[in-house]
Coordinates of C-alpha atoms and ligand atoms in Angstrom, one line a residue:
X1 CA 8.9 16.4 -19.5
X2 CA 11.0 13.7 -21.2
X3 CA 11.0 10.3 -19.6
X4 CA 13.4 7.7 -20.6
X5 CA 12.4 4.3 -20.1
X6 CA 15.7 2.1 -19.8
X7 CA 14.5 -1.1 -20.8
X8 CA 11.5 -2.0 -19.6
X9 CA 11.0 -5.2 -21.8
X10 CA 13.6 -6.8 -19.4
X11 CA 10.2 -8.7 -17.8
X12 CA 9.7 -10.2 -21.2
X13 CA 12.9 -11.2 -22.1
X14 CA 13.0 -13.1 -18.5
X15 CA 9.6 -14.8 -19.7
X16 CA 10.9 -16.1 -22.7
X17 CA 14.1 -17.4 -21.1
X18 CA 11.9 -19.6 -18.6
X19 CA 9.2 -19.8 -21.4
X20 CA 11.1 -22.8 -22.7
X21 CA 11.0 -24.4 -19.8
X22 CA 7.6 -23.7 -18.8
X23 CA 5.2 -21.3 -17.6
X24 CA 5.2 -22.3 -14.1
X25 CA 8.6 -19.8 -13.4
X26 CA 7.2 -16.9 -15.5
X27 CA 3.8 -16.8 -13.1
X28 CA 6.1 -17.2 -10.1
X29 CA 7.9 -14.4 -11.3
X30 CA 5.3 -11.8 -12.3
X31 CA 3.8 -12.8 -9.0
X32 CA 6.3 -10.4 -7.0
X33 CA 6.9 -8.3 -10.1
X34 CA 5.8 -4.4 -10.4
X35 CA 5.8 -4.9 -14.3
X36 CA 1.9 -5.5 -14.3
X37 CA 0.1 -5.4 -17.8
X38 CA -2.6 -3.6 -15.7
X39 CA -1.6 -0.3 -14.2
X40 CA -3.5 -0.6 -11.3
X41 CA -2.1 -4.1 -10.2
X42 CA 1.3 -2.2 -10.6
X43 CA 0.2 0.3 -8.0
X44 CA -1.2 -2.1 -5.8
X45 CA 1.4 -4.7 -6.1
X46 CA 4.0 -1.5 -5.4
X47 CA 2.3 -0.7 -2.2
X48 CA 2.6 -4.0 -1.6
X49 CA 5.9 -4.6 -2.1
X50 CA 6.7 -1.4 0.5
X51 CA 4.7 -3.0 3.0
X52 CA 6.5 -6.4 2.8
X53 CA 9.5 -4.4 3.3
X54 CA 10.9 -5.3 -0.4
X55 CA 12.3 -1.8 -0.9
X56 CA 14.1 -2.1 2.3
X57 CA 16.0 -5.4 1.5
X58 CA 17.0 -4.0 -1.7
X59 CA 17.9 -0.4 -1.0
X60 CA 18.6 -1.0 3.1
X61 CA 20.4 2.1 3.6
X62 CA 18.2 4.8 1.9
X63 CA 15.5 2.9 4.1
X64 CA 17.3 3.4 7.2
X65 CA 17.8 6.9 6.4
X66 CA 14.4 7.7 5.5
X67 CA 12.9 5.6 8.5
X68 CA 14.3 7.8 10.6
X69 CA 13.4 11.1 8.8
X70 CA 10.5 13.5 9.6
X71 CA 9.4 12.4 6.1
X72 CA 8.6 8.7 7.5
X73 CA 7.3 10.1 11.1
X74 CA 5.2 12.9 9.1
X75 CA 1.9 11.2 10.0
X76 CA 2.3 9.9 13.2
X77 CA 4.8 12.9 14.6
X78 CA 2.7 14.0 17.8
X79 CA 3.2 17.4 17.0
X80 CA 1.9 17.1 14.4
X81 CA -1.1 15.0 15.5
X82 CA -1.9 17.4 18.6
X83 CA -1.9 20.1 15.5
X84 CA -4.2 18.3 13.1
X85 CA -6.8 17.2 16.1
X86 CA -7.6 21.2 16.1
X87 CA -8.7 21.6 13.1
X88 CA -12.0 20.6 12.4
X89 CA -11.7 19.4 8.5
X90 CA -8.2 18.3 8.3
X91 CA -8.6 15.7 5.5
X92 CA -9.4 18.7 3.1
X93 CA -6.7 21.1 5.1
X94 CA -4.1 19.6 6.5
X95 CA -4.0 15.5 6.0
X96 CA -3.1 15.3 2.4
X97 CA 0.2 16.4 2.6
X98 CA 1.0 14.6 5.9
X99 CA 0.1 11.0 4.4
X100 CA 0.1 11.7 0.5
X101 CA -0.7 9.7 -2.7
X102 CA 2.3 9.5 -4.9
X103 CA 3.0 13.1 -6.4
X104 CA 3.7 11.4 -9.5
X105 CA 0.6 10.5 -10.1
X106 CA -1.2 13.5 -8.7
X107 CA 0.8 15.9 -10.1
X108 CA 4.5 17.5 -9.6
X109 CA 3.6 21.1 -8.0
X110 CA 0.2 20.4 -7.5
X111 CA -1.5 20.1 -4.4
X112 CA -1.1 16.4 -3.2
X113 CA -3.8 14.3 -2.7
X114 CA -4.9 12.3 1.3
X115 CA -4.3 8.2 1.1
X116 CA -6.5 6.2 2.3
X117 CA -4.5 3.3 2.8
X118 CA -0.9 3.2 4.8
X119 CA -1.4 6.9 6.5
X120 CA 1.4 5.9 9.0
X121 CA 4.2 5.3 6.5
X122 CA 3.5 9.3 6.3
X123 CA 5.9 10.8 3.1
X124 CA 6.5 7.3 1.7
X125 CA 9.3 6.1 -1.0
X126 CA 6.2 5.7 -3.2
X127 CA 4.5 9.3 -2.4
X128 CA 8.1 10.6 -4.0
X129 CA 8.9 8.0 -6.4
X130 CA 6.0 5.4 -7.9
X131 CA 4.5 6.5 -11.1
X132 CA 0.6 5.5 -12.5
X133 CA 2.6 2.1 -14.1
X134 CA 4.4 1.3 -11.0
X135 CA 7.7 2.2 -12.2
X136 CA 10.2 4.2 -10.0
X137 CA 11.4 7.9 -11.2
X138 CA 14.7 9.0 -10.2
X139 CA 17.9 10.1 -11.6
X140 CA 20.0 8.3 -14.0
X141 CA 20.5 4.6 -12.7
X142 CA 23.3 2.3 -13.1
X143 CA 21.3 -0.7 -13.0
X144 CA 18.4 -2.9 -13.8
X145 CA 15.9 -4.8 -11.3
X146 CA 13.3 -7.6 -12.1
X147 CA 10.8 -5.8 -9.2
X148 CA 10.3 -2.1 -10.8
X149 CA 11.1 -0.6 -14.1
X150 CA 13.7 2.9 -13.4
X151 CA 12.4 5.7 -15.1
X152 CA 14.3 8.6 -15.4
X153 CA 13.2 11.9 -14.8
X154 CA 14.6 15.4 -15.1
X155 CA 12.1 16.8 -11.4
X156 CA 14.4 14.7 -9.2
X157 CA 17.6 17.0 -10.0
X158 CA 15.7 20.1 -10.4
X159 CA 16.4 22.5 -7.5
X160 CA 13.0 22.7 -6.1
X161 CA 10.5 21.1 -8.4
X162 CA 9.7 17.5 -6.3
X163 CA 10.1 19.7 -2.8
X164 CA 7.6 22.9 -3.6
X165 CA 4.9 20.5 -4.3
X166 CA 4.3 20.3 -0.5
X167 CA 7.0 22.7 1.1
X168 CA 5.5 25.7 -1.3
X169 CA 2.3 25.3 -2.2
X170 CA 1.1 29.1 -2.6
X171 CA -2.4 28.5 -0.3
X172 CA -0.3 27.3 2.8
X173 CA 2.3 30.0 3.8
X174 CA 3.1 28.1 6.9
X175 CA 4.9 25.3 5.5
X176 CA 7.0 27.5 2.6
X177 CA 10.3 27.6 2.1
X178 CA 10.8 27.3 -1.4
X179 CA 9.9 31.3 -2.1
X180 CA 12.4 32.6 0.0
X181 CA 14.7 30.4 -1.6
X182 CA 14.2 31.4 -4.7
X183 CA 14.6 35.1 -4.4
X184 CA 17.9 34.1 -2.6
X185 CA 21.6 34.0 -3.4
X186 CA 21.5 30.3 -2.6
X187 CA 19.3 30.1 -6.1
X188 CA 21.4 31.7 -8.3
X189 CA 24.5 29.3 -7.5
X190 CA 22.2 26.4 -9.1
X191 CA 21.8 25.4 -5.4
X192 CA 18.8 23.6 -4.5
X193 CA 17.0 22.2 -1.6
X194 CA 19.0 19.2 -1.5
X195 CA 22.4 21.0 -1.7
X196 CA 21.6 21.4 2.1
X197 CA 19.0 18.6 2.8
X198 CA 19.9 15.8 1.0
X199 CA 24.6 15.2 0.9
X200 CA 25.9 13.6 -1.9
X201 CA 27.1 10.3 -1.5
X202 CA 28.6 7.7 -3.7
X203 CA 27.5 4.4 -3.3
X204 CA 26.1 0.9 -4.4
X205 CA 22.2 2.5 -4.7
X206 CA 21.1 -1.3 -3.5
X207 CA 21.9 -4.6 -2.9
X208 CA 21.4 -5.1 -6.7
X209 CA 23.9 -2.5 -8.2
X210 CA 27.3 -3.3 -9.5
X211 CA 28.6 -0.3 -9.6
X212 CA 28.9 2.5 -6.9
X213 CA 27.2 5.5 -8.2
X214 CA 26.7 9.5 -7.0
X215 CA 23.2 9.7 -5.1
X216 CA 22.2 11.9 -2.1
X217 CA 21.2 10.5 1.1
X218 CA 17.8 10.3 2.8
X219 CA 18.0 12.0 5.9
X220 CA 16.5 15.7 5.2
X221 CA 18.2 17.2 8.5
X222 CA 16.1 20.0 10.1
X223 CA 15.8 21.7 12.8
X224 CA 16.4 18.6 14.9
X225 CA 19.7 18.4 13.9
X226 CA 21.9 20.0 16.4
X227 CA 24.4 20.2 13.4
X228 CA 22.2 21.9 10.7
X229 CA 21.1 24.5 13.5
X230 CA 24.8 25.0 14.0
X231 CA 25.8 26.1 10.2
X232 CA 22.3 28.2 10.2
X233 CA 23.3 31.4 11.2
X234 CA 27.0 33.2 12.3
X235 CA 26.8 36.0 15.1
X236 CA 29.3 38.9 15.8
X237 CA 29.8 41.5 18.5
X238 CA 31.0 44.9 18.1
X239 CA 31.4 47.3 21.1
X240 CA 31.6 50.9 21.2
X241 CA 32.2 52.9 24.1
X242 CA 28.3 52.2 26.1
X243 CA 27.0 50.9 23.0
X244 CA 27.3 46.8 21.9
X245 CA 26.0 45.9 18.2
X246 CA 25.1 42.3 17.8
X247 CA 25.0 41.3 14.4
X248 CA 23.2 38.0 12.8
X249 CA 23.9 36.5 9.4
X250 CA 21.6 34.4 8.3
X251 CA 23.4 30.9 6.3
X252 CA 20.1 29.5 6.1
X253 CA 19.1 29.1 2.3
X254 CA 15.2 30.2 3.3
X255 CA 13.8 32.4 5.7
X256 CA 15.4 31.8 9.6
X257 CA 13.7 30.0 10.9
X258 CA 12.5 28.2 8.6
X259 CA 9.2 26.7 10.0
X260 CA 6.4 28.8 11.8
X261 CA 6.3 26.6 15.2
X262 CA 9.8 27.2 15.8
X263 CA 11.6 30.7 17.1
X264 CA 15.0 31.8 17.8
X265 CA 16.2 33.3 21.2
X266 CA 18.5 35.7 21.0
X267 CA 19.9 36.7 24.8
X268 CA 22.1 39.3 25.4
X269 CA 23.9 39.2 29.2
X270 CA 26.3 41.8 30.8
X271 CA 28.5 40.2 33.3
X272 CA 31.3 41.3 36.0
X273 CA 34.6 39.8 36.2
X274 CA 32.9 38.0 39.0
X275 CA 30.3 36.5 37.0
X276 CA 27.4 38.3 38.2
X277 CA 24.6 39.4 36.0
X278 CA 24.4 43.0 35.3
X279 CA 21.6 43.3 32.8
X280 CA 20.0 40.6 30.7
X281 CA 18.1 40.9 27.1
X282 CA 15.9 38.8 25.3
X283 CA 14.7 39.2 21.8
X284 CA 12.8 36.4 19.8
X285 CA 12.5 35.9 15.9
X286 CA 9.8 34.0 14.3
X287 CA 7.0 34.3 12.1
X288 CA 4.6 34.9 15.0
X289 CA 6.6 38.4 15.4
X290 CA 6.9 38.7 11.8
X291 CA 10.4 39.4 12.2
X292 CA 12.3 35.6 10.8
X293 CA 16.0 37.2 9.1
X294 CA 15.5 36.2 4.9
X295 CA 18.4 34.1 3.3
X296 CA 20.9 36.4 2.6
X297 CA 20.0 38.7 5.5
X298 CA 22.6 40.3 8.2
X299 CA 20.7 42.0 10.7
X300 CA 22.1 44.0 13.9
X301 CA 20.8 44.7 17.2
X302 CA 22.0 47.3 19.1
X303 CA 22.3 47.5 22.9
X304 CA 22.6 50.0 25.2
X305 CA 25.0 48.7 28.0
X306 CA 26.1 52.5 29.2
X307 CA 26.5 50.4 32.8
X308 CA 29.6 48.0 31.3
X309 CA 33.1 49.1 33.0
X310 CA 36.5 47.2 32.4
X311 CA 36.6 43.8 33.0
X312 CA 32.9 42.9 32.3
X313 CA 32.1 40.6 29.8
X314 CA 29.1 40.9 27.2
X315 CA 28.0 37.8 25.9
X316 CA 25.3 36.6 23.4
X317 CA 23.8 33.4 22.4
X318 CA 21.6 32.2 19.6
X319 CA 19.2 29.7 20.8
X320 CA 16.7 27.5 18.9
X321 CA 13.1 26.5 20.6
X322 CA 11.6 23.7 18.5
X323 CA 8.2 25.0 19.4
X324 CA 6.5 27.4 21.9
X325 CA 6.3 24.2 24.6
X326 CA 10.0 23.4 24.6
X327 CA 11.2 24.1 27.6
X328 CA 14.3 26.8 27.9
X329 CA 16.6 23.7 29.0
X330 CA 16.2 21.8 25.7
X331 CA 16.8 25.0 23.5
X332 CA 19.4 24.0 21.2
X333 CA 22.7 26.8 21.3
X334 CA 22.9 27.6 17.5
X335 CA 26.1 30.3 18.3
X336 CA 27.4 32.6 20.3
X337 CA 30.2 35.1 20.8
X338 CA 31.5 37.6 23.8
X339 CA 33.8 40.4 24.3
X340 CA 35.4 41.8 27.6
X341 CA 35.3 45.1 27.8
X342 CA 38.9 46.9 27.4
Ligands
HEC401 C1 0.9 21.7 1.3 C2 1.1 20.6 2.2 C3 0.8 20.8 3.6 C4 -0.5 21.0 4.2 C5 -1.8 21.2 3.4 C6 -0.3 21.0 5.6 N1 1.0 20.7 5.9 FE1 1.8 20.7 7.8 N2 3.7 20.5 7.0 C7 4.0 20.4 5.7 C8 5.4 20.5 5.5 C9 6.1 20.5 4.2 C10 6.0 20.6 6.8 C11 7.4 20.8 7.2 C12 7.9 22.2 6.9 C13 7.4 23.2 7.8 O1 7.4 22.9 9.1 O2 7.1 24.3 7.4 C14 4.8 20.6 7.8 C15 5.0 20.6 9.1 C16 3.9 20.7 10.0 C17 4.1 20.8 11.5 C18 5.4 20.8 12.2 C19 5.6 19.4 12.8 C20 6.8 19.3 13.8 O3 7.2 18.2 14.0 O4 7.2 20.4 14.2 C21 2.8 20.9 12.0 C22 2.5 21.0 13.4 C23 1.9 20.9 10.9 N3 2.6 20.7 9.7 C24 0.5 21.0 11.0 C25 -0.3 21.1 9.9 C26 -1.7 21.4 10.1 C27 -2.5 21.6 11.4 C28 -2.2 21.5 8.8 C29 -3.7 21.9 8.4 C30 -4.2 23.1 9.0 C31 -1.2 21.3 7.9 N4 0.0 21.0 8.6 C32 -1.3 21.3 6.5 C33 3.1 20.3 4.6 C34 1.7 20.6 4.8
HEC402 C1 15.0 -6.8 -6.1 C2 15.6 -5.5 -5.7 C3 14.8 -4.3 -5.6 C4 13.6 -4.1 -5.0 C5 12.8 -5.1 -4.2 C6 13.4 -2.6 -5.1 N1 14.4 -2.0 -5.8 FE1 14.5 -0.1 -6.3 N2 16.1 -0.4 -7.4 C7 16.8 -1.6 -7.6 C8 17.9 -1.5 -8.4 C9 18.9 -2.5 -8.8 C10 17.9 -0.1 -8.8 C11 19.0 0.6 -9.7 C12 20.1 1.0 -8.7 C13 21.3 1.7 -9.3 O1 21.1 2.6 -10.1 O2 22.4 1.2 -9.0 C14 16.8 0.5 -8.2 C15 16.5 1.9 -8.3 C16 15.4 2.5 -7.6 C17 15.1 3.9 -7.8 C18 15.8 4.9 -8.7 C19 15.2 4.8 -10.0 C20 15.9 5.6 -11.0 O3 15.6 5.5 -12.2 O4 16.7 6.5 -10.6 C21 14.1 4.1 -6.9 C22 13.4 5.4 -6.7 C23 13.7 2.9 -6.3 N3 14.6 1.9 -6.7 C24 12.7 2.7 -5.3 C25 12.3 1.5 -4.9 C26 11.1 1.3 -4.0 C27 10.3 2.5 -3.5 C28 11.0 0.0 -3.8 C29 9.9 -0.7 -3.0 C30 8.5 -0.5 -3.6 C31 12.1 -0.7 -4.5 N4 12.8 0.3 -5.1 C32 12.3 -2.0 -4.5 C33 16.4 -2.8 -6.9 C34 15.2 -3.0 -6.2
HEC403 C1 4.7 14.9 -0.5 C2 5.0 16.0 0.4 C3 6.5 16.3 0.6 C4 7.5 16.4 -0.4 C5 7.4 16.1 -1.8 C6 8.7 16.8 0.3 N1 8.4 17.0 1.7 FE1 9.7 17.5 3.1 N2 8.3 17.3 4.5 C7 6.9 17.0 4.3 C8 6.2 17.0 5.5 C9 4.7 16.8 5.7 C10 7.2 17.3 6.6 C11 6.9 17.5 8.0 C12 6.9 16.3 8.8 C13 6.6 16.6 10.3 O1 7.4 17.2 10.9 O2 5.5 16.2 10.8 C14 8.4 17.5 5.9 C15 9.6 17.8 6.5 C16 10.8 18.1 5.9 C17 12.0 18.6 6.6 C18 12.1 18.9 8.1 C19 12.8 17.9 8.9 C20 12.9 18.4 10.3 O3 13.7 17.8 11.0 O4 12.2 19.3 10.8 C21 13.0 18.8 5.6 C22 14.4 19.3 5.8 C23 12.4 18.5 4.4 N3 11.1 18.1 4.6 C24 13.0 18.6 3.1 C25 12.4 18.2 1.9 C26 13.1 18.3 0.7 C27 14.6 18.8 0.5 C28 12.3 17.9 -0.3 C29 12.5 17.7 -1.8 C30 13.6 16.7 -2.1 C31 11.0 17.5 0.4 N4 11.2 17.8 1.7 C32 9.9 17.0 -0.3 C33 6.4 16.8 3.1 C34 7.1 16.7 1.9
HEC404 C1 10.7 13.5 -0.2 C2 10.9 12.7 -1.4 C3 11.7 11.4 -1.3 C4 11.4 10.3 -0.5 C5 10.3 10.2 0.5 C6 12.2 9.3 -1.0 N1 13.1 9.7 -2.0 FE1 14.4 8.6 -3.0 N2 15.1 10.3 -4.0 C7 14.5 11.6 -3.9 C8 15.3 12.5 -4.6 C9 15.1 14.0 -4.7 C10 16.3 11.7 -5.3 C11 17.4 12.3 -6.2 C12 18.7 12.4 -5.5 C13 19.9 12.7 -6.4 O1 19.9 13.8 -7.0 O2 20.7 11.8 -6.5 C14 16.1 10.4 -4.9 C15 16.9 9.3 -5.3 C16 16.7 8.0 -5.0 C17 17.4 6.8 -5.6 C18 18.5 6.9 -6.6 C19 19.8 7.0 -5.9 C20 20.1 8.3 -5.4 O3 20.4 8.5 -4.2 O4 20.1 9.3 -6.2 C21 16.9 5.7 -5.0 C22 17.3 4.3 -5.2 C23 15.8 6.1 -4.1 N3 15.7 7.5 -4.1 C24 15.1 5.2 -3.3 C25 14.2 5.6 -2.3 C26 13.6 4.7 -1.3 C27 13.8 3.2 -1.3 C28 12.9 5.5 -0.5 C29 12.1 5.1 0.8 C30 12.9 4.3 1.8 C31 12.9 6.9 -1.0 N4 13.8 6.9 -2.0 C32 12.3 8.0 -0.4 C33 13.4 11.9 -3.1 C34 12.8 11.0 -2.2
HEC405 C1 22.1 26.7 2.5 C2 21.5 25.6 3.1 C3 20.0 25.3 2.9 C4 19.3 25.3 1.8 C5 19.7 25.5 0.3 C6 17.9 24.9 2.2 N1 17.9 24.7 3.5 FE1 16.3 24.1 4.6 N2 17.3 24.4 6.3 C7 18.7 24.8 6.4 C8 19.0 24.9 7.8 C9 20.4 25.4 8.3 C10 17.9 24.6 8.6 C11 17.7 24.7 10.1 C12 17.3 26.1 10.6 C13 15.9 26.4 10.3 O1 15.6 27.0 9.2 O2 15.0 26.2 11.1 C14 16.8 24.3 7.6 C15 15.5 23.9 8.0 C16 14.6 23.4 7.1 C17 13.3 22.9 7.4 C18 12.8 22.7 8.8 C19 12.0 23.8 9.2 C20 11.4 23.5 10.6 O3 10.5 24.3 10.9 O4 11.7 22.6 11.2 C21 12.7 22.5 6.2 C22 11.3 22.0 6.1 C23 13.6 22.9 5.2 N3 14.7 23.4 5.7 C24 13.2 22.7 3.8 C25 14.0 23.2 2.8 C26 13.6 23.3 1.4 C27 12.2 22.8 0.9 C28 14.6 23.9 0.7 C29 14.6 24.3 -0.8 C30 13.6 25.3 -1.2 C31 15.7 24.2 1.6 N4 15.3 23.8 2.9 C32 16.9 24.7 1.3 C33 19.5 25.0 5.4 C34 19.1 25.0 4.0

């Protein structure tokens, strides 16, 4: 992989400057710099700067976003916590990708690595971005900062490299979406997991920057985003004399749905002109049944609904249940679709 390094002597030049004024301004500066001779105090002084909120004042809105991601609440989501408390050695099973060391320095792709300090900050700035020096990877930058050298570094515009390291790691099937991506259509259109995850937006990338510059926002919608869980999947009705044919397309660029807690309701009703209920039908997908629709799948369920006469209306929805506890009255309507029968 070929880093470039855009100037990383700027700490020097900024010591010479004060140099001839004396050394008292150089220490003050180094004392809040990243740009440590020793890599270690680089680390250290990174994590830090995190905690003293100094990426925050520079970069406030990628903070805000991310604060209020499932990447910042990884560690101390409760469903998450209620999971963990089950199993009996989570450090080695479970921990490590829920409060990670930076990937960088554990290795892009490789199976990350538990911290043993800051657990709660869960998927950190640093756990995607700090590097063994305590400079900060990314894509092409427009500017320079006195607090951390900016690398850049091809894995942050790849499609799936930075994501697979913990959303497809091949010995934990539950938490992968980055195979069924790539067998999909979505990965032959040079799509990747921030096509959908992570918009583009043009911006000043901190209160630093001169110049407004193409970046993608922080916010990783899910499946707790009413409009993510809206574009997932389309649903159409077709009826044929006693027979109705109900069929899902999957927009979802990984297998639907696309984590293993989570299941989609798919209810059927017949109804009179009155609104009475004739005949109701229920059918759930999710990775407990073995049955979740793959990227580019359209999948049709047909009904039998001999009973229907004119007038009645036949009516589906496509419901979301975050996980097997949610209650049917916070299920989340993804689509739906009805037809009155001629
Ligand atoms: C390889 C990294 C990795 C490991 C190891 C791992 N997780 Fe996760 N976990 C993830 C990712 C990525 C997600 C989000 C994607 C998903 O839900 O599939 C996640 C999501 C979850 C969720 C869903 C949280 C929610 O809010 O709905 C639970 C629960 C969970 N993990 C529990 C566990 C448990 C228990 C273990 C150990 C047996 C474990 N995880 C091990 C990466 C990992
Ligand atoms: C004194 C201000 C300042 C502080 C403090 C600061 N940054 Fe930055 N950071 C910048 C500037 C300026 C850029 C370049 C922005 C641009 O391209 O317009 C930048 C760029 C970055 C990049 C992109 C690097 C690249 O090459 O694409 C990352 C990642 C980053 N910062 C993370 C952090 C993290 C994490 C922290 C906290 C440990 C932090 N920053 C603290 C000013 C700061
Ligand atoms: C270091 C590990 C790690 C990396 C790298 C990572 N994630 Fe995650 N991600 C997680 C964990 C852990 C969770 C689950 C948090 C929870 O629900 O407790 C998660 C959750 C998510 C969610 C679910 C949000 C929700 O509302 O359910 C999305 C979307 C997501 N990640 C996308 C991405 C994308 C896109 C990338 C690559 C740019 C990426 N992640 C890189 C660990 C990681
Ligand atoms: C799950 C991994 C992940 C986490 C956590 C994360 N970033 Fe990023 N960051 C990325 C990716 C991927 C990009 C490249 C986006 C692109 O293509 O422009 C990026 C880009 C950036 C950039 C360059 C501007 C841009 O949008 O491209 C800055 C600055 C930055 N991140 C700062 C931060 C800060 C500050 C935090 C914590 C508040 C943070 N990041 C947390 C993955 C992450
Ligand atoms: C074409 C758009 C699209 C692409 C590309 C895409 N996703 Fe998603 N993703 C969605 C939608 C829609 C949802 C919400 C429905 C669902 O799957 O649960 C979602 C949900 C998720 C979730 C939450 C799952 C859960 O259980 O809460 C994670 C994690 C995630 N995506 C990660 C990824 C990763 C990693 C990639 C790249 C391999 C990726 N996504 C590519 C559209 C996309």
């Amino acid at each position: 992989m070929d880093f470039t390094i855009t100037r990383r002597h700027i700490g020097h030049i900024i010591g010479v400057g004060f140099g001839l004024f004396g050394c008292v301004f150089v220490t003050l500066m180094s004392s809040f710099t990243l740009r440590a001779d020793n890599q270690a105090d680089g680390v250290a002084a990174a994590y830090q700067g995190f905690r003293d909120r100094k990426c925050q004042s520079c970069h406030p809105a990628i903070w805000r976003e991310w604060e209020n991601s499932m990447h910042a609440k990884a560690w101390v989501d409760e469903i998450y916590q209620a999971a963990a408390s089950q199993i009996p050695d989570r450090e080695t099973k479970c921990d490590q990708c829920h409060a990670p060391q930076p990937i960088l320095i554990t290795g892009v792709g490789k199976m990350p690595k538990l911290r043993d300090r800051d657990q709660e900050s869960g998927v950190s700035c640093l756990v995607c971005h700090l590097d063994a020096h305590g400079a900060m990877h990314g894509p092409p930058a427009s500017a320079e900062t006195y607090f951390h050298a900016n690398v850049t570094n091809p894995v942050y515009t790849d499609p799936t490299a930075l994501c697979s390291t913990c959303h497809g790691q091949p010995s934990v099937p539950e938490h992968d979406q980055v195979s069924s991506f790539l067998s999909s259509k979505f990965a032959e259109k040079n799509q990747g997991c921030a096509t959908c995850h992570m918009p583009v937006v043009t911006r000043l990338q901190s209160t630093a920057s001169y110049e407004r510059i193409k970046g993608r926002k922080h916010t990783w919608r899910g499946s707790r985003s009413v409009a993510q869980l809206r574009r997932a999947a389309g649903l159409q009705l077709e009826y044929e004399t006693g027979k109705v044919s109900v069929k899902l397309q999957s927009k979802t660029g990984h297998v639907l749905p696309g984590g293993t807690l989570r299941t989609l309701i798919l209810e059927v009703v017949l109804l009179t002109s009155d609104g009475i209920e004739r005949w109701k039908q229920e059918i759930s997908i999710s990775a407990k049944n073995n049955n979740r629709l793959s990227p580019d799948e359209s999948r049709a369920y047909t009904f039998d609904v001999a009973s229907a006469t004119t007038g009645d209306t036949i009516k589906a929805e496509l419901m979301y249940q975050l996980t097997p506890a949610t209650p049917e009255s916070a299920w989340v309507l993804m689509t739906e679709a009805s037809y009155v029968v001629p």
